[in-house]
Short mmCIF file of C-alpha atoms in Angstrom, two decimals:
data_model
loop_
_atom_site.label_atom_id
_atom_site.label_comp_id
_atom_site.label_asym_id
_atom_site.label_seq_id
_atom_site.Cartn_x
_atom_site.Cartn_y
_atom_site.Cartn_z
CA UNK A 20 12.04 8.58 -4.98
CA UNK A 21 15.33 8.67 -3.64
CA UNK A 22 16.75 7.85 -0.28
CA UNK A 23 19.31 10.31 1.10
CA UNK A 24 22.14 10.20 3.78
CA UNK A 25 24.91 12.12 4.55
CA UNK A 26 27.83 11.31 7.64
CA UNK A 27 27.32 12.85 10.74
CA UNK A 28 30.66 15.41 11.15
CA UNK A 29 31.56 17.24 14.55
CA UNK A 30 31.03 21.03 13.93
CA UNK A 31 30.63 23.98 16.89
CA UNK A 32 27.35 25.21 17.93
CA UNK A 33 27.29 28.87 17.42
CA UNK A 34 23.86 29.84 18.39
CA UNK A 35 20.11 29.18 20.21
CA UNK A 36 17.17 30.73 20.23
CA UNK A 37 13.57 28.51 20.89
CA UNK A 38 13.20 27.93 16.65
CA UNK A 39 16.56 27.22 15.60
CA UNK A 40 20.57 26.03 16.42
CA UNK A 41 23.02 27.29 14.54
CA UNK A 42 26.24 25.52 13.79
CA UNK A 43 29.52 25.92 11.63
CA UNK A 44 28.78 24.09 8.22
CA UNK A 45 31.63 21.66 8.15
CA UNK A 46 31.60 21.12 4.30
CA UNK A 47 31.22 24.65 2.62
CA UNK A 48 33.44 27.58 2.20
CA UNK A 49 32.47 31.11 1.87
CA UNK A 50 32.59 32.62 -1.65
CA UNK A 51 34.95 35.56 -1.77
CA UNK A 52 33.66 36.79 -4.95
CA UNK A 53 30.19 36.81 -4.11
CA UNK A 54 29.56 40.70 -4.04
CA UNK A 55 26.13 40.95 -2.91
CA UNK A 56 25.60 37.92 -0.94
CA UNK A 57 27.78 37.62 2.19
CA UNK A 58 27.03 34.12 3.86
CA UNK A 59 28.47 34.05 7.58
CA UNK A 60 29.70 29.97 7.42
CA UNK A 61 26.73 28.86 9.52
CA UNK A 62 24.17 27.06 9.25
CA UNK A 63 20.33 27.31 11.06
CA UNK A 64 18.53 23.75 12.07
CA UNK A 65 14.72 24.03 13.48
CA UNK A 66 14.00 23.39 16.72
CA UNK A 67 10.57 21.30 16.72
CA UNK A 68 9.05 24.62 18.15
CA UNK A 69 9.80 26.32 14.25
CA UNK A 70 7.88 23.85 12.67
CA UNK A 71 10.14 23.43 9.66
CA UNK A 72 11.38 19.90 7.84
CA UNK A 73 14.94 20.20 7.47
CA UNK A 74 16.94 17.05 6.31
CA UNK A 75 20.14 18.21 8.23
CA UNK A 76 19.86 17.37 12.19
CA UNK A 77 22.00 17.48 14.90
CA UNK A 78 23.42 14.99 17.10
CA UNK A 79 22.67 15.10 20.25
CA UNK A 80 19.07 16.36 19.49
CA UNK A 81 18.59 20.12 18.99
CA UNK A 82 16.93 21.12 21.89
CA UNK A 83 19.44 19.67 23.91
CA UNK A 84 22.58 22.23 22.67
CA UNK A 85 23.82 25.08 24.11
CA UNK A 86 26.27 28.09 21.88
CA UNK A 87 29.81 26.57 22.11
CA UNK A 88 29.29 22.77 22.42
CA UNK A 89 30.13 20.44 20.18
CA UNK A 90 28.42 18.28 18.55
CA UNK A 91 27.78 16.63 14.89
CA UNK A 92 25.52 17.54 11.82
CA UNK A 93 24.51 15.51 9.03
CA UNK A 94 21.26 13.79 7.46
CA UNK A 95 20.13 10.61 8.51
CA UNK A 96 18.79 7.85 6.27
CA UNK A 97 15.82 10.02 4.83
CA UNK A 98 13.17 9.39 1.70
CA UNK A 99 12.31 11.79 0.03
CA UNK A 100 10.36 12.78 -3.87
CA UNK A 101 11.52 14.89 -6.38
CA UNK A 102 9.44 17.78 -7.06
CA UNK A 103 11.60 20.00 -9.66
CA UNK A 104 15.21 20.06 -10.59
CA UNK A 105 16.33 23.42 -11.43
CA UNK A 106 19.54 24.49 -13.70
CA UNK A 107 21.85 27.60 -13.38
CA UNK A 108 24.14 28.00 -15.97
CA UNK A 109 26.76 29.85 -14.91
CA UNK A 110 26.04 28.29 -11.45
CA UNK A 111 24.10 30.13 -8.87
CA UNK A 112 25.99 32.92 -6.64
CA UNK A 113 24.91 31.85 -3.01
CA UNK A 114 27.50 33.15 -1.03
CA UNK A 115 28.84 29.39 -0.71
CA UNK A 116 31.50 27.12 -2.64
CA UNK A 117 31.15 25.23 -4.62
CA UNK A 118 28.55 27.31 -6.55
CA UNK A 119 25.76 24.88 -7.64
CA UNK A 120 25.02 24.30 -11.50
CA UNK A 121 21.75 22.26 -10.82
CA UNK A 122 19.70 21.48 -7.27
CA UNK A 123 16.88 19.46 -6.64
CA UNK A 124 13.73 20.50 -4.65
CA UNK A 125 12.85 17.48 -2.55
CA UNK A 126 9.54 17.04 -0.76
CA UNK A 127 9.63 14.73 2.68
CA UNK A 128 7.55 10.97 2.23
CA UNK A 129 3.70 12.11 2.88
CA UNK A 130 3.86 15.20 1.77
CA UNK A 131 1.89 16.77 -1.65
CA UNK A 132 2.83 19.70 -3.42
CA UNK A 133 0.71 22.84 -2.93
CA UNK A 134 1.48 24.94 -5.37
CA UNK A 135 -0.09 27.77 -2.84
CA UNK A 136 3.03 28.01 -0.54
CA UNK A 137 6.06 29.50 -0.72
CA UNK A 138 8.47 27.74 0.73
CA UNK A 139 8.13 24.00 0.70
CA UNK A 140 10.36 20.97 0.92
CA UNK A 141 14.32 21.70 0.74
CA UNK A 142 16.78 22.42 -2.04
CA UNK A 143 20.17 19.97 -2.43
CA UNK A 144 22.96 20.18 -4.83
CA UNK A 145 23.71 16.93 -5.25
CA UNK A 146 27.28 18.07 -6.69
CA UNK A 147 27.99 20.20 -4.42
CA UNK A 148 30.32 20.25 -0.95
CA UNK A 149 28.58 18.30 1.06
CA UNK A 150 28.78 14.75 1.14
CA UNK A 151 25.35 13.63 0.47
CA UNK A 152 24.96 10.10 -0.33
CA UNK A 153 22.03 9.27 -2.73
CA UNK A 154 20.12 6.47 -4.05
CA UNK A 155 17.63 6.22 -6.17
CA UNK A 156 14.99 4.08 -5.18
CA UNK A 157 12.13 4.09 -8.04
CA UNK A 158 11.20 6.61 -10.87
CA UNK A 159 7.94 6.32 -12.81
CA UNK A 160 8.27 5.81 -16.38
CA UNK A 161 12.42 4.82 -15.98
CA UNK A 162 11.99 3.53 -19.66
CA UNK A 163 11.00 7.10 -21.35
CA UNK A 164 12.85 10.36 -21.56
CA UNK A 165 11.63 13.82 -21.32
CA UNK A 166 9.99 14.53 -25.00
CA UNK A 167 9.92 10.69 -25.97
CA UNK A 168 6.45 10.41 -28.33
CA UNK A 169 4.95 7.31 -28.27
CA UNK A 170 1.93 5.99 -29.98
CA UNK A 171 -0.39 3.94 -27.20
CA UNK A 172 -2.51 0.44 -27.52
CA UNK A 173 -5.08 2.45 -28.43
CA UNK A 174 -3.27 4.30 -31.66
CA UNK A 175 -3.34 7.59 -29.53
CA UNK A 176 -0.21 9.60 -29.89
CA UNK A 177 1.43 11.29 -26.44
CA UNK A 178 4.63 13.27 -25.73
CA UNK A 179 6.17 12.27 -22.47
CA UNK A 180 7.02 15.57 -20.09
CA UNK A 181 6.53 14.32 -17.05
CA UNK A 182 5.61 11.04 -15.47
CA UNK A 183 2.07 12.55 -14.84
CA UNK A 184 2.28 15.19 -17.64
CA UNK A 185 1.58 13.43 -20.86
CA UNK A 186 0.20 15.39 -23.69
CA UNK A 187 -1.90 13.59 -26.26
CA UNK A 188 -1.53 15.04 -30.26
CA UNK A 189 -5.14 14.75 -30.77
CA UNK A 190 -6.01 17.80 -29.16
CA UNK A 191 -8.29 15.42 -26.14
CA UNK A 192 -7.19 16.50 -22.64
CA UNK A 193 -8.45 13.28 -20.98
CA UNK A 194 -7.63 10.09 -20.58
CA UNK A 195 -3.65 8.30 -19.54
CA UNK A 196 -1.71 6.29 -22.22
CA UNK A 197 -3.08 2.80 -22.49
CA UNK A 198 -0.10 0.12 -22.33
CA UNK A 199 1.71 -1.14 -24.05
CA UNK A 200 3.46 1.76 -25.87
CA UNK A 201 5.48 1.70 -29.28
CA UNK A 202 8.25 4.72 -28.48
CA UNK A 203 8.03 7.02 -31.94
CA UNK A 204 10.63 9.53 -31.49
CA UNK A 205 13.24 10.47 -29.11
CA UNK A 206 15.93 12.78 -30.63
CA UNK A 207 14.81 11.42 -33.85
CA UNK A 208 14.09 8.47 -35.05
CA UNK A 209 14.63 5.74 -31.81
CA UNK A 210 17.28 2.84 -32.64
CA UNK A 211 15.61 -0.85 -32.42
CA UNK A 212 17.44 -0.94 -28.93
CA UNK A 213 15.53 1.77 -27.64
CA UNK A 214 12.48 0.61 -29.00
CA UNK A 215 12.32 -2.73 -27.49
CA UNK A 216 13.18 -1.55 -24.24
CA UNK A 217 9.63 0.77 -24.22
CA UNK A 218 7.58 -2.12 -25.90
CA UNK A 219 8.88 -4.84 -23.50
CA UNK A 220 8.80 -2.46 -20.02
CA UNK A 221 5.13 -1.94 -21.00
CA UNK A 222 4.07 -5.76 -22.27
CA UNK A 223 2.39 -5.94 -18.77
CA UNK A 224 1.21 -3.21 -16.25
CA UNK A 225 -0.54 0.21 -16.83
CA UNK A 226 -0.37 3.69 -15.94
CA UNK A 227 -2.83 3.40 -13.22
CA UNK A 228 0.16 0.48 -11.63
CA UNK A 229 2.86 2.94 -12.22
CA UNK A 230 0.55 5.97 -10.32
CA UNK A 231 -0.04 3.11 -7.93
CA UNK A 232 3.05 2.13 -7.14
CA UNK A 233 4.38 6.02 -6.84
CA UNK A 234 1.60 6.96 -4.05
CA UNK A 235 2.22 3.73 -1.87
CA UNK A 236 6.22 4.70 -1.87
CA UNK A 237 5.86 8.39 -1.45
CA UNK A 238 2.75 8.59 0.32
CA UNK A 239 1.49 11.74 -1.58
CA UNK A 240 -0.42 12.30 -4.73
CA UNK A 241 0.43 14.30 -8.11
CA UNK A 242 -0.75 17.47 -8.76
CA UNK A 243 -0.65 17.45 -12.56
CA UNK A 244 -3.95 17.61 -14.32
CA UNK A 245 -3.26 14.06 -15.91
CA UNK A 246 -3.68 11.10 -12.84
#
């Protein structure tokens, strides 16, 4: 869950039409060396006609601008989920600088993946040009890291790939880890540090209080197999 904002910056309008505004981005520069992908400097907002959740909006309101005003872009406070982070290494030729070397895929508070659309949520680079502004305001499972093994109250063994992707070693496919946990592995054997951290950060609560916890802030529900 993480709450983004970015300043509101005075830009030109450079287009209308009924579904979306287009403005100068104030923040990015065209890449010269990006042979197949020209990018023209703009940047297209929806109109409420398109439709679309975009984070960047326009002050005054969208509807209300004309080609050649004035007027300023930017995000305002906005929550949003995590859905994937993806890596490019060498960074991804968009057309724009700074090229980005990781983005995250954000879904908008209420909203589920469905893994049957196309295009869904928006893309950052949190790196990158613009000046977004981000906080992080809970993650399930802080205490774990991707491919942490722990062994659960029960003596069931899990690797930890996602907060609702656990994988059991016993070959089962049901059931969630039963708290508390003793961490196992995690690049090796874990130091004593690491270890006391995942015993004590599961002494009380549950999975089910973690899930909990998750749908009340983001209003939406996982789509992993494991709930």
């Amino acid at each position: 869950m993480l709450l983004l904002e970015c300043p509101f910056t005075e830009t030109a309008v450079t287009g209308v039409t009924r579904y979306h505004v287009s403005v100068r981005c104030p923040w990015l520069e065209v890449d010269p060396q990006a042979v197949h992908i020209r990018w023209n400097g703009q940047r297209a907002l929806p109109t409420p006609a398109a439709r679309e959740w975009k984070i960047f909006r326009t002050e005054p309101a969208e509807t209300t601008l004309k080609p050649g005003d004035t007027c300023l872009v930017g995000i305002p406070a906005t929550v949003v989920h995590v859905q994937a982070v993806h890596r490019f290494d060498p960074p991804l030729v968009t057309g724009m600088l700074p090229r980005p070397a990781f983005c995250l895929e954000v879904l908008q508070q209420g909203e589920t993946h469905d893994a049957s659309l196309e295009d869904q949520g928006y893309t950052i680079d949190p790196a990158g040009g613009e000046p977004i502004r981000i906080e992080l305001l809970f993650r399930p499972y802080a205490f774990v890291e991707l491919g942490d093994e722990v062994a659960d109250h029960n003596g069931r063994a899990w690797r930890f790939d996602a907060a609702w992707d656990w994988h059991p070693f016993d070959g089962e496919q049901s059931g969630t880890p039963a708290w508390p946990l003793k961490l196992l592995f995690r690049h090796g054997e874990p130091t004593p540090k690491e270890a006391e951290e995942v015993a004590r950060a599961t002494a009380v609560g549950s999975h089910p209080d973690e899930l909990e916890r998750w749908s009340g802030l983001t209003r939406a529900r996982p789509t992993d197999h494991q709930q």
